[in-house]
Amino acid sequence: MKTNILVQYQGGGYDSCFWERNYFYIDKQGTFYDIHSSGRAGIDNLKGALALIERDETHTYIYDLSNKQDIKAFSKETHPVHISGVLQWFNDNEDIEFFAVCSACGYGIDSCDDMMIEDKDLFCIECYSIGECQCCESYVGADSMIAVDQSEHYGFDYVCTDCKEYHDEEREAVNIKDIRWQAFCTGTPDMFSGELREQRLQTNGGL
Ligand SMILES: [Zn+2]
Ligand SMILES: [Zn+2]
């Protein structure tokens, strides 16, 4: 009998025929633990677990937790919300090595407190913070973050490309307004020729 294995299988199966991923763990001593089971296909005992492994169905995945590659494979093949659920279970129940893998840096994450889920990805706190725009409070990924002059960006040293664009346009609009006001009061620059005229035509605006 295989031991120290995490098994992912198709459980669920209610009247509406809704199938969902279920999980159990068999420790080194061969003790069965039901991590999550649901519906009539859910398994809550060792006998059922062994029968399932025996049947060797396509939707059953067995991970040998003595093997780091298997633990990594689990992170690759599983939805982050489920990874988090399984990791939480190991955090709460067992003293065996288990970890989730950060989608960005590939390092292991030992605790649910140290991970962030973003859509279909799972990140360690560090990678998440590098890719999170503090200004609009959304995760955009490290590639979309730009170092900026904080005096022009509400005190932020890094903002996402969208925020930068927005702030730049905002500043530009204020500048034009200032120049127009100056032109209106002093006659310089001429409101009706050159750049200001171009802008008036573009924006259909006056003062
Ligand atoms: Zn990371
Ligand atoms: Zn932003």
mmCIF file with all atom_site columns, C-alpha atoms and ligand atoms in Angstrom:
data_model
loop_
_atom_site.group_PDB
_atom_site.id
_atom_site.type_symbol
_atom_site.label_atom_id
_atom_site.label_alt_id
_atom_site.label_comp_id
_atom_site.label_asym_id
_atom_site.label_entity_id
_atom_site.label_seq_id
_atom_site.pdbx_PDB_ins_code
_atom_site.Cartn_x
_atom_site.Cartn_y
_atom_site.Cartn_z
_atom_site.occupancy
_atom_site.B_iso_or_equiv
_atom_site.pdbx_formal_charge
_atom_site.auth_seq_id
_atom_site.auth_comp_id
_atom_site.auth_asym_id
_atom_site.auth_atom_id
_atom_site.pdbx_PDB_model_num
ATOM   1   C  CA . MET A 1 1   ? 0.000   0.000  0.000   1.00 0.00 ? 1   MET A CA 1
ATOM   2   C  CA . LYS A 1 2   ? 1.265   3.443  -0.938  1.00 0.00 ? 2   LYS A CA 1
ATOM   3   C  CA . THR A 1 3   ? 1.734   5.803  2.015   1.00 0.00 ? 3   THR A CA 1
ATOM   4   C  CA . ASN A 1 4   ? 2.448   9.490  2.542   1.00 0.00 ? 4   ASN A CA 1
ATOM   5   C  CA . ILE A 1 5   ? 0.305   10.252 -0.468  1.00 0.00 ? 5   ILE A CA 1
ATOM   6   C  CA . LEU A 1 6   ? -2.062  13.060 -1.280  1.00 0.00 ? 6   LEU A CA 1
ATOM   7   C  CA . VAL A 1 7   ? -4.851  12.017 -3.612  1.00 0.00 ? 7   VAL A CA 1
ATOM   8   C  CA . GLN A 1 8   ? -6.916  14.351 -5.748  1.00 0.00 ? 8   GLN A CA 1
ATOM   9   C  CA . TYR A 1 9   ? -10.037 12.802 -7.235  1.00 0.00 ? 9   TYR A CA 1
ATOM   10  C  CA . GLN A 1 10  ? -13.393 13.632 -8.652  1.00 0.00 ? 10  GLN A CA 1
ATOM   11  C  CA . GLY A 1 11  ? -15.851 13.785 -5.806  1.00 0.00 ? 11  GLY A CA 1
ATOM   12  C  CA . GLY A 1 12  ? -19.154 15.586 -5.574  1.00 0.00 ? 12  GLY A CA 1
ATOM   13  C  CA . GLY A 1 13  ? -21.962 14.271 -7.735  1.00 0.00 ? 13  GLY A CA 1
ATOM   14  C  CA . TYR A 1 14  ? -25.152 15.678 -6.301  1.00 0.00 ? 14  TYR A CA 1
ATOM   15  C  CA . ASP A 1 15  ? -28.598 15.540 -7.858  1.00 0.00 ? 15  ASP A CA 1
ATOM   16  C  CA . SER A 1 16  ? -27.605 18.313 -10.198 1.00 0.00 ? 16  SER A CA 1
ATOM   17  C  CA . CYS A 1 17  ? -24.623 16.168 -11.170 1.00 0.00 ? 17  CYS A CA 1
ATOM   18  C  CA . PHE A 1 18  ? -22.067 18.677 -10.048 1.00 0.00 ? 18  PHE A CA 1
ATOM   19  C  CA . TRP A 1 19  ? -18.613 17.150 -9.807  1.00 0.00 ? 19  TRP A CA 1
ATOM   20  C  CA . GLU A 1 20  ? -15.847 18.703 -7.860  1.00 0.00 ? 20  GLU A CA 1
ATOM   21  C  CA . ARG A 1 21  ? -12.295 18.038 -6.778  1.00 0.00 ? 21  ARG A CA 1
ATOM   22  C  CA . ASN A 1 22  ? -11.912 16.158 -3.515  1.00 0.00 ? 22  ASN A CA 1
ATOM   23  C  CA . TYR A 1 23  ? -8.794  15.313 -1.540  1.00 0.00 ? 23  TYR A CA 1
ATOM   24  C  CA . PHE A 1 24  ? -7.553  12.784 0.952   1.00 0.00 ? 24  PHE A CA 1
ATOM   25  C  CA . TYR A 1 25  ? -4.215  12.007 2.536   1.00 0.00 ? 25  TYR A CA 1
ATOM   26  C  CA . ILE A 1 26  ? -2.751  8.701  3.680   1.00 0.00 ? 26  ILE A CA 1
ATOM   27  C  CA . ASP A 1 27  ? 0.113   9.197  6.126   1.00 0.00 ? 27  ASP A CA 1
ATOM   28  C  CA . LYS A 1 28  ? 3.293   7.179  6.511   1.00 0.00 ? 28  LYS A CA 1
ATOM   29  C  CA . GLN A 1 29  ? 1.576   4.814  8.953   1.00 0.00 ? 29  GLN A CA 1
ATOM   30  C  CA . GLY A 1 30  ? -1.242  4.209  6.500   1.00 0.00 ? 30  GLY A CA 1
ATOM   31  C  CA . THR A 1 31  ? -3.845  6.270  8.344   1.00 0.00 ? 31  THR A CA 1
ATOM   32  C  CA . PHE A 1 32  ? -6.532  7.842  6.179   1.00 0.00 ? 32  PHE A CA 1
ATOM   33  C  CA . TYR A 1 33  ? -7.413  11.539 6.444   1.00 0.00 ? 33  TYR A CA 1
ATOM   34  C  CA . ASP A 1 34  ? -10.322 13.073 4.626   1.00 0.00 ? 34  ASP A CA 1
ATOM   35  C  CA . ILE A 1 35  ? -9.156  16.564 3.622   1.00 0.00 ? 35  ILE A CA 1
ATOM   36  C  CA . HIS A 1 36  ? -12.258 17.405 1.658   1.00 0.00 ? 36  HIS A CA 1
ATOM   37  C  CA . SER A 1 37  ? -15.003 15.146 0.403   1.00 0.00 ? 37  SER A CA 1
ATOM   38  C  CA . SER A 1 38  ? -18.387 16.001 -1.032  1.00 0.00 ? 38  SER A CA 1
ATOM   39  C  CA . GLY A 1 39  ? -21.425 14.425 -2.628  1.00 0.00 ? 39  GLY A CA 1
ATOM   40  C  CA . ARG A 1 40  ? -21.976 10.741 -3.205  1.00 0.00 ? 40  ARG A CA 1
ATOM   41  C  CA . ALA A 1 41  ? -18.561 10.320 -4.871  1.00 0.00 ? 41  ALA A CA 1
ATOM   42  C  CA . GLY A 1 42  ? -16.786 11.720 -1.830  1.00 0.00 ? 42  GLY A CA 1
ATOM   43  C  CA . ILE A 1 43  ? -14.626 9.267  0.122   1.00 0.00 ? 43  ILE A CA 1
ATOM   44  C  CA . ASP A 1 44  ? -14.392 9.345  3.892   1.00 0.00 ? 44  ASP A CA 1
ATOM   45  C  CA . ASN A 1 45  ? -12.689 6.074  4.798   1.00 0.00 ? 45  ASN A CA 1
ATOM   46  C  CA . LEU A 1 46  ? -9.587  4.046  4.022   1.00 0.00 ? 46  LEU A CA 1
ATOM   47  C  CA . LYS A 1 47  ? -11.481 1.209  2.348   1.00 0.00 ? 47  LYS A CA 1
ATOM   48  C  CA . GLY A 1 48  ? -13.056 3.583  -0.154  1.00 0.00 ? 48  GLY A CA 1
ATOM   49  C  CA . ALA A 1 49  ? -9.718  5.288  -0.663  1.00 0.00 ? 49  ALA A CA 1
ATOM   50  C  CA . LEU A 1 50  ? -7.916  2.064  -1.488  1.00 0.00 ? 50  LEU A CA 1
ATOM   51  C  CA . ALA A 1 51  ? -10.703 1.027  -3.841  1.00 0.00 ? 51  ALA A CA 1
ATOM   52  C  CA . LEU A 1 52  ? -10.422 4.361  -5.647  1.00 0.00 ? 52  LEU A CA 1
ATOM   53  C  CA . ILE A 1 53  ? -6.648  4.021  -6.032  1.00 0.00 ? 53  ILE A CA 1
ATOM   54  C  CA . GLU A 1 54  ? -7.199  0.456  -7.271  1.00 0.00 ? 54  GLU A CA 1
ATOM   55  C  CA . ARG A 1 55  ? -9.648  1.643  -9.944  1.00 0.00 ? 55  ARG A CA 1
ATOM   56  C  CA . ASP A 1 56  ? -6.940  3.945  -11.304 1.00 0.00 ? 56  ASP A CA 1
ATOM   57  C  CA . GLU A 1 57  ? -9.329  6.381  -12.990 1.00 0.00 ? 57  GLU A CA 1
ATOM   58  C  CA . THR A 1 58  ? -8.214  9.194  -15.273 1.00 0.00 ? 58  THR A CA 1
ATOM   59  C  CA . HIS A 1 59  ? -9.396  11.919 -12.922 1.00 0.00 ? 59  HIS A CA 1
ATOM   60  C  CA . THR A 1 60  ? -7.531  10.525 -9.943  1.00 0.00 ? 60  THR A CA 1
ATOM   61  C  CA . TYR A 1 61  ? -4.129  12.055 -9.256  1.00 0.00 ? 61  TYR A CA 1
ATOM   62  C  CA . ILE A 1 62  ? -1.758  10.612 -6.690  1.00 0.00 ? 62  ILE A CA 1
ATOM   63  C  CA . TYR A 1 63  ? 1.079   12.706 -5.275  1.00 0.00 ? 63  TYR A CA 1
ATOM   64  C  CA . ASP A 1 64  ? 3.916   11.146 -3.333  1.00 0.00 ? 64  ASP A CA 1
ATOM   65  C  CA . LEU A 1 65  ? 4.681   13.702 -0.630  1.00 0.00 ? 65  LEU A CA 1
ATOM   66  C  CA . SER A 1 66  ? 8.135   12.192 -0.043  1.00 0.00 ? 66  SER A CA 1
ATOM   67  C  CA . ASN A 1 67  ? 8.964   13.562 -3.463  1.00 0.00 ? 67  ASN A CA 1
ATOM   68  C  CA . LYS A 1 68  ? 9.300   17.328 -3.908  1.00 0.00 ? 68  LYS A CA 1
ATOM   69  C  CA . GLN A 1 69  ? 8.623   17.082 -7.620  1.00 0.00 ? 69  GLN A CA 1
ATOM   70  C  CA . ASP A 1 70  ? 5.232   15.590 -6.843  1.00 0.00 ? 70  ASP A CA 1
ATOM   71  C  CA . ILE A 1 71  ? 4.425   18.418 -4.445  1.00 0.00 ? 71  ILE A CA 1
ATOM   72  C  CA . LYS A 1 72  ? 5.384   20.917 -7.150  1.00 0.00 ? 72  LYS A CA 1
ATOM   73  C  CA . ALA A 1 73  ? 3.281   19.061 -9.695  1.00 0.00 ? 73  ALA A CA 1
ATOM   74  C  CA . PHE A 1 74  ? 0.279   19.376 -7.410  1.00 0.00 ? 74  PHE A CA 1
ATOM   75  C  CA . SER A 1 75  ? 0.691   23.155 -7.399  1.00 0.00 ? 75  SER A CA 1
ATOM   76  C  CA . LYS A 1 76  ? 0.878   23.175 -11.188 1.00 0.00 ? 76  LYS A CA 1
ATOM   77  C  CA . GLU A 1 77  ? -2.183  21.035 -11.748 1.00 0.00 ? 77  GLU A CA 1
ATOM   78  C  CA . THR A 1 78  ? -4.512  22.441 -9.142  1.00 0.00 ? 78  THR A CA 1
ATOM   79  C  CA . HIS A 1 79  ? -6.575  25.606 -8.879  1.00 0.00 ? 79  HIS A CA 1
ATOM   80  C  CA . PRO A 1 80  ? -5.016  28.046 -6.369  1.00 0.00 ? 80  PRO A CA 1
ATOM   81  C  CA . VAL A 1 81  ? -8.132  28.077 -4.204  1.00 0.00 ? 81  VAL A CA 1
ATOM   82  C  CA . HIS A 1 82  ? -7.825  24.303 -3.771  1.00 0.00 ? 82  HIS A CA 1
ATOM   83  C  CA . ILE A 1 83  ? -4.073  24.466 -3.220  1.00 0.00 ? 83  ILE A CA 1
ATOM   84  C  CA . SER A 1 84  ? -4.758  26.941 -0.476  1.00 0.00 ? 84  SER A CA 1
ATOM   85  C  CA . GLY A 1 85  ? -7.380  24.646 1.069   1.00 0.00 ? 85  GLY A CA 1
ATOM   86  C  CA . VAL A 1 86  ? -5.070  21.633 1.051   1.00 0.00 ? 86  VAL A CA 1
ATOM   87  C  CA . LEU A 1 87  ? -2.114  23.654 2.346   1.00 0.00 ? 87  LEU A CA 1
ATOM   88  C  CA . GLN A 1 88  ? -4.311  24.983 5.134   1.00 0.00 ? 88  GLN A CA 1
ATOM   89  C  CA . TRP A 1 89  ? -5.222  21.446 6.078   1.00 0.00 ? 89  TRP A CA 1
ATOM   90  C  CA . PHE A 1 90  ? -1.554  20.432 6.311   1.00 0.00 ? 90  PHE A CA 1
ATOM   91  C  CA . ASN A 1 91  ? -0.808  23.598 8.256   1.00 0.00 ? 91  ASN A CA 1
ATOM   92  C  CA . ASP A 1 92  ? -3.531  22.682 10.732  1.00 0.00 ? 92  ASP A CA 1
ATOM   93  C  CA . ASN A 1 93  ? -3.172  18.923 10.960  1.00 0.00 ? 93  ASN A CA 1
ATOM   94  C  CA . GLU A 1 94  ? 0.091   17.370 10.024  1.00 0.00 ? 94  GLU A CA 1
ATOM   95  C  CA . ASP A 1 95  ? 3.724   17.847 10.637  1.00 0.00 ? 95  ASP A CA 1
ATOM   96  C  CA . ILE A 1 96  ? 4.836   16.703 7.223   1.00 0.00 ? 96  ILE A CA 1
ATOM   97  C  CA . GLU A 1 97  ? 6.444   18.660 4.473   1.00 0.00 ? 97  GLU A CA 1
ATOM   98  C  CA . PHE A 1 98  ? 3.992   20.244 2.120   1.00 0.00 ? 98  PHE A CA 1
ATOM   99  C  CA . PHE A 1 99  ? 4.130   23.521 0.246   1.00 0.00 ? 99  PHE A CA 1
ATOM   100 C  CA . ALA A 1 100 ? 2.529   25.520 -2.529  1.00 0.00 ? 100 ALA A CA 1
ATOM   101 C  CA . VAL A 1 101 ? 4.617   26.945 -5.365  1.00 0.00 ? 101 VAL A CA 1
ATOM   102 C  CA . CYS A 1 102 ? 4.687   30.652 -6.256  1.00 0.00 ? 102 CYS A CA 1
ATOM   103 C  CA . SER A 1 103 ? 3.620   31.193 -9.887  1.00 0.00 ? 103 SER A CA 1
ATOM   104 C  CA . ALA A 1 104 ? 6.184   33.961 -10.326 1.00 0.00 ? 104 ALA A CA 1
ATOM   105 C  CA . CYS A 1 105 ? 9.416   32.941 -8.575  1.00 0.00 ? 105 CYS A CA 1
ATOM   106 C  CA . GLY A 1 106 ? 8.772   29.204 -8.277  1.00 0.00 ? 106 GLY A CA 1
ATOM   107 C  CA . TYR A 1 107 ? 9.741   29.060 -4.620  1.00 0.00 ? 107 TYR A CA 1
ATOM   108 C  CA . GLY A 1 108 ? 7.833   27.010 -2.100  1.00 0.00 ? 108 GLY A CA 1
ATOM   109 C  CA . ILE A 1 109 ? 5.310   28.627 0.238   1.00 0.00 ? 109 ILE A CA 1
ATOM   110 C  CA . ASP A 1 110 ? 4.878   26.816 3.540   1.00 0.00 ? 110 ASP A CA 1
ATOM   111 C  CA . SER A 1 111 ? 1.965   28.634 5.029   1.00 0.00 ? 111 SER A CA 1
ATOM   112 C  CA . CYS A 1 112 ? -1.355  29.978 3.824   1.00 0.00 ? 112 CYS A CA 1
ATOM   113 C  CA . ASP A 1 113 ? -0.530  33.208 5.622   1.00 0.00 ? 113 ASP A CA 1
ATOM   114 C  CA . ASP A 1 114 ? 2.316   33.735 3.175   1.00 0.00 ? 114 ASP A CA 1
ATOM   115 C  CA . MET A 1 115 ? 0.412   33.368 -0.051  1.00 0.00 ? 115 MET A CA 1
ATOM   116 C  CA . MET A 1 116 ? -1.860  35.512 -2.194  1.00 0.00 ? 116 MET A CA 1
ATOM   117 C  CA . ILE A 1 117 ? -4.274  34.260 -4.824  1.00 0.00 ? 117 ILE A CA 1
ATOM   118 C  CA . GLU A 1 118 ? -4.810  36.321 -7.927  1.00 0.00 ? 118 GLU A CA 1
ATOM   119 C  CA . ASP A 1 119 ? -7.196  34.826 -10.449 1.00 0.00 ? 119 ASP A CA 1
ATOM   120 C  CA . LYS A 1 120 ? -5.541  31.552 -11.584 1.00 0.00 ? 120 LYS A CA 1
ATOM   121 C  CA . ASP A 1 121 ? -2.201  32.338 -10.006 1.00 0.00 ? 121 ASP A CA 1
ATOM   122 C  CA . LEU A 1 122 ? -0.796  31.954 -6.579  1.00 0.00 ? 122 LEU A CA 1
ATOM   123 C  CA . PHE A 1 123 ? 1.999   34.179 -5.307  1.00 0.00 ? 123 PHE A CA 1
ATOM   124 C  CA . CYS A 1 124 ? 4.346   34.447 -2.389  1.00 0.00 ? 124 CYS A CA 1
ATOM   125 C  CA . ILE A 1 125 ? 3.939   37.723 -0.492  1.00 0.00 ? 125 ILE A CA 1
ATOM   126 C  CA . GLU A 1 126 ? 7.092   39.190 -2.002  1.00 0.00 ? 126 GLU A CA 1
ATOM   127 C  CA . CYS A 1 127 ? 6.186   38.537 -5.631  1.00 0.00 ? 127 CYS A CA 1
ATOM   128 C  CA . TYR A 1 128 ? 2.685   39.805 -5.008  1.00 0.00 ? 128 TYR A CA 1
ATOM   129 C  CA . SER A 1 129 ? 3.892   43.049 -3.480  1.00 0.00 ? 129 SER A CA 1
ATOM   130 C  CA . ILE A 1 130 ? 6.311   43.654 -6.366  1.00 0.00 ? 130 ILE A CA 1
ATOM   131 C  CA . GLY A 1 131 ? 3.460   43.276 -8.842  1.00 0.00 ? 131 GLY A CA 1
ATOM   132 C  CA . GLU A 1 132 ? 0.819   45.162 -6.898  1.00 0.00 ? 132 GLU A CA 1
ATOM   133 C  CA . CYS A 1 133 ? 0.090   48.802 -7.688  1.00 0.00 ? 133 CYS A CA 1
ATOM   134 C  CA . GLN A 1 134 ? -0.395  50.521 -4.336  1.00 0.00 ? 134 GLN A CA 1
ATOM   135 C  CA . CYS A 1 135 ? -2.032  53.441 -6.074  1.00 0.00 ? 135 CYS A CA 1
ATOM   136 C  CA . CYS A 1 136 ? -5.025  51.633 -7.596  1.00 0.00 ? 136 CYS A CA 1
ATOM   137 C  CA . GLU A 1 137 ? -4.670  48.649 -5.244  1.00 0.00 ? 137 GLU A CA 1
ATOM   138 C  CA . SER A 1 138 ? -4.714  46.050 -7.970  1.00 0.00 ? 138 SER A CA 1
ATOM   139 C  CA . TYR A 1 139 ? -2.325  43.303 -8.955  1.00 0.00 ? 139 TYR A CA 1
ATOM   140 C  CA . VAL A 1 140 ? -0.846  43.969 -12.401 1.00 0.00 ? 140 VAL A CA 1
ATOM   141 C  CA . GLY A 1 141 ? 2.369   41.938 -12.361 1.00 0.00 ? 141 GLY A CA 1
ATOM   142 C  CA . ALA A 1 142 ? 5.941   43.163 -11.989 1.00 0.00 ? 142 ALA A CA 1
ATOM   143 C  CA . ASP A 1 143 ? 6.275   43.836 -15.728 1.00 0.00 ? 143 ASP A CA 1
ATOM   144 C  CA . SER A 1 144 ? 3.556   46.488 -15.634 1.00 0.00 ? 144 SER A CA 1
ATOM   145 C  CA . MET A 1 145 ? 5.045   48.459 -12.750 1.00 0.00 ? 145 MET A CA 1
ATOM   146 C  CA . ILE A 1 146 ? 7.148   51.558 -13.411 1.00 0.00 ? 146 ILE A CA 1
ATOM   147 C  CA . ALA A 1 147 ? 9.426   53.614 -11.177 1.00 0.00 ? 147 ALA A CA 1
ATOM   148 C  CA . VAL A 1 148 ? 8.135   57.174 -11.134 1.00 0.00 ? 148 VAL A CA 1
ATOM   149 C  CA . ASP A 1 149 ? 8.779   60.556 -9.542  1.00 0.00 ? 149 ASP A CA 1
ATOM   150 C  CA . GLN A 1 150 ? 6.637   60.451 -6.424  1.00 0.00 ? 150 GLN A CA 1
ATOM   151 C  CA . SER A 1 151 ? 5.968   64.201 -6.522  1.00 0.00 ? 151 SER A CA 1
ATOM   152 C  CA . GLU A 1 152 ? 4.058   63.622 -9.756  1.00 0.00 ? 152 GLU A CA 1
ATOM   153 C  CA . HIS A 1 153 ? 2.299   60.457 -8.625  1.00 0.00 ? 153 HIS A CA 1
ATOM   154 C  CA . TYR A 1 154 ? 0.660   61.164 -5.288  1.00 0.00 ? 154 TYR A CA 1
ATOM   155 C  CA . GLY A 1 155 ? 3.638   60.025 -3.269  1.00 0.00 ? 155 GLY A CA 1
ATOM   156 C  CA . PHE A 1 156 ? 4.063   56.613 -4.918  1.00 0.00 ? 156 PHE A CA 1
ATOM   157 C  CA . ASP A 1 157 ? 7.509   55.501 -6.078  1.00 0.00 ? 157 ASP A CA 1
ATOM   158 C  CA . TYR A 1 158 ? 6.081   52.778 -8.258  1.00 0.00 ? 158 TYR A CA 1
ATOM   159 C  CA . VAL A 1 159 ? 2.774   52.766 -10.102 1.00 0.00 ? 159 VAL A CA 1
ATOM   160 C  CA . CYS A 1 160 ? 1.220   50.610 -12.817 1.00 0.00 ? 160 CYS A CA 1
ATOM   161 C  CA . THR A 1 161 ? 1.266   51.742 -16.441 1.00 0.00 ? 161 THR A CA 1
ATOM   162 C  CA . ASP A 1 162 ? -2.443  52.649 -16.288 1.00 0.00 ? 162 ASP A CA 1
ATOM   163 C  CA . CYS A 1 163 ? -2.040  54.848 -13.236 1.00 0.00 ? 163 CYS A CA 1
ATOM   164 C  CA . LYS A 1 164 ? 1.006   56.522 -14.755 1.00 0.00 ? 164 LYS A CA 1
ATOM   165 C  CA . GLU A 1 165 ? -0.864  57.290 -17.944 1.00 0.00 ? 165 GLU A CA 1
ATOM   166 C  CA . TYR A 1 166 ? -3.829  58.622 -15.995 1.00 0.00 ? 166 TYR A CA 1
ATOM   167 C  CA . HIS A 1 167 ? -1.703  60.881 -13.777 1.00 0.00 ? 167 HIS A CA 1
ATOM   168 C  CA . ASP A 1 168 ? 0.262   62.144 -16.779 1.00 0.00 ? 168 ASP A CA 1
ATOM   169 C  CA . GLU A 1 169 ? -2.921  63.094 -18.605 1.00 0.00 ? 169 GLU A CA 1
ATOM   170 C  CA . GLU A 1 170 ? -4.302  64.695 -15.486 1.00 0.00 ? 170 GLU A CA 1
ATOM   171 C  CA . ARG A 1 171 ? -1.170  66.813 -15.090 1.00 0.00 ? 171 ARG A CA 1
ATOM   172 C  CA . GLU A 1 172 ? -1.204  67.740 -18.748 1.00 0.00 ? 172 GLU A CA 1
ATOM   173 C  CA . ALA A 1 173 ? -4.802  68.909 -18.511 1.00 0.00 ? 173 ALA A CA 1
ATOM   174 C  CA . VAL A 1 174 ? -3.955  71.103 -15.525 1.00 0.00 ? 174 VAL A CA 1
ATOM   175 C  CA . ASN A 1 175 ? -0.973  72.555 -17.404 1.00 0.00 ? 175 ASN A CA 1
ATOM   176 C  CA . ILE A 1 176 ? -3.069  73.460 -20.401 1.00 0.00 ? 176 ILE A CA 1
ATOM   177 C  CA . LYS A 1 177 ? -5.617  75.110 -18.165 1.00 0.00 ? 177 LYS A CA 1
ATOM   178 C  CA . ASP A 1 178 ? -2.901  77.169 -16.498 1.00 0.00 ? 178 ASP A CA 1
ATOM   179 C  CA . ILE A 1 179 ? -1.433  78.238 -19.822 1.00 0.00 ? 179 ILE A CA 1
ATOM   180 C  CA . ARG A 1 180 ? -4.857  79.173 -21.134 1.00 0.00 ? 180 ARG A CA 1
ATOM   181 C  CA . TRP A 1 181 ? -5.555  81.258 -18.080 1.00 0.00 ? 181 TRP A CA 1
ATOM   182 C  CA . GLN A 1 182 ? -2.215  82.982 -18.475 1.00 0.00 ? 182 GLN A CA 1
ATOM   183 C  CA . ALA A 1 183 ? -2.915  83.606 -22.162 1.00 0.00 ? 183 ALA A CA 1
ATOM   184 C  CA . PHE A 1 184 ? -6.330  84.985 -21.334 1.00 0.00 ? 184 PHE A CA 1
ATOM   185 C  CA . CYS A 1 185 ? -4.958  87.427 -18.784 1.00 0.00 ? 185 CYS A CA 1
ATOM   186 C  CA . THR A 1 186 ? -1.732  88.498 -20.447 1.00 0.00 ? 186 THR A CA 1
ATOM   187 C  CA . GLY A 1 187 ? -2.239  87.751 -24.137 1.00 0.00 ? 187 GLY A CA 1
ATOM   188 C  CA . THR A 1 188 ? 0.887   85.547 -24.156 1.00 0.00 ? 188 THR A CA 1
ATOM   189 C  CA . PRO A 1 189 ? 1.000   82.987 -25.583 1.00 0.00 ? 189 PRO A CA 1
ATOM   190 C  CA . ASP A 1 190 ? -1.567  83.872 -28.188 1.00 0.00 ? 190 ASP A CA 1
ATOM   191 C  CA . MET A 1 191 ? -4.709  81.852 -27.531 1.00 0.00 ? 191 MET A CA 1
ATOM   192 C  CA . PHE A 1 192 ? -5.724  81.872 -31.137 1.00 0.00 ? 192 PHE A CA 1
ATOM   193 C  CA . SER A 1 193 ? -2.612  80.610 -32.799 1.00 0.00 ? 193 SER A CA 1
ATOM   194 C  CA . GLY A 1 194 ? 0.055   77.955 -32.384 1.00 0.00 ? 194 GLY A CA 1
ATOM   195 C  CA . GLU A 1 195 ? -0.201  75.179 -29.850 1.00 0.00 ? 195 GLU A CA 1
ATOM   196 C  CA . LEU A 1 196 ? -3.119  76.515 -27.847 1.00 0.00 ? 196 LEU A CA 1
ATOM   197 C  CA . ARG A 1 197 ? -5.198  76.822 -30.979 1.00 0.00 ? 197 ARG A CA 1
ATOM   198 C  CA . GLU A 1 198 ? -4.396  73.225 -31.868 1.00 0.00 ? 198 GLU A CA 1
ATOM   199 C  CA . GLN A 1 199 ? -5.477  72.088 -28.433 1.00 0.00 ? 199 GLN A CA 1
ATOM   200 C  CA . ARG A 1 200 ? -8.673  74.124 -28.573 1.00 0.00 ? 200 ARG A CA 1
ATOM   201 C  CA . LEU A 1 201 ? -9.582  72.483 -31.830 1.00 0.00 ? 201 LEU A CA 1
ATOM   202 C  CA . GLN A 1 202 ? -8.744  69.039 -30.476 1.00 0.00 ? 202 GLN A CA 1
ATOM   203 C  CA . THR A 1 203 ? -10.698 69.331 -27.286 1.00 0.00 ? 203 THR A CA 1
ATOM   204 C  CA . ASN A 1 204 ? -13.437 71.668 -28.532 1.00 0.00 ? 204 ASN A CA 1
ATOM   205 C  CA . GLY A 1 205 ? -12.858 73.558 -25.347 1.00 0.00 ? 205 GLY A CA 1
ATOM   206 C  CA . GLY A 1 206 ? -12.462 77.175 -24.537 1.00 0.00 ? 206 GLY A CA 1
ATOM   207 C  CA . LEU A 1 207 ? -11.524 78.430 -21.148 1.00 0.00 ? 207 LEU A CA 1
HETATM 208 ZN ZN . ZN  B 2 .   ? 7.277   34.372 -5.462  1.00 0.00 ? 1   ZN  B ZN 1
HETATM 209 ZN ZN . ZN  B 2 .   ? -2.339  51.393 -10.642 1.00 0.00 ? 2   ZN  B ZN 1
#
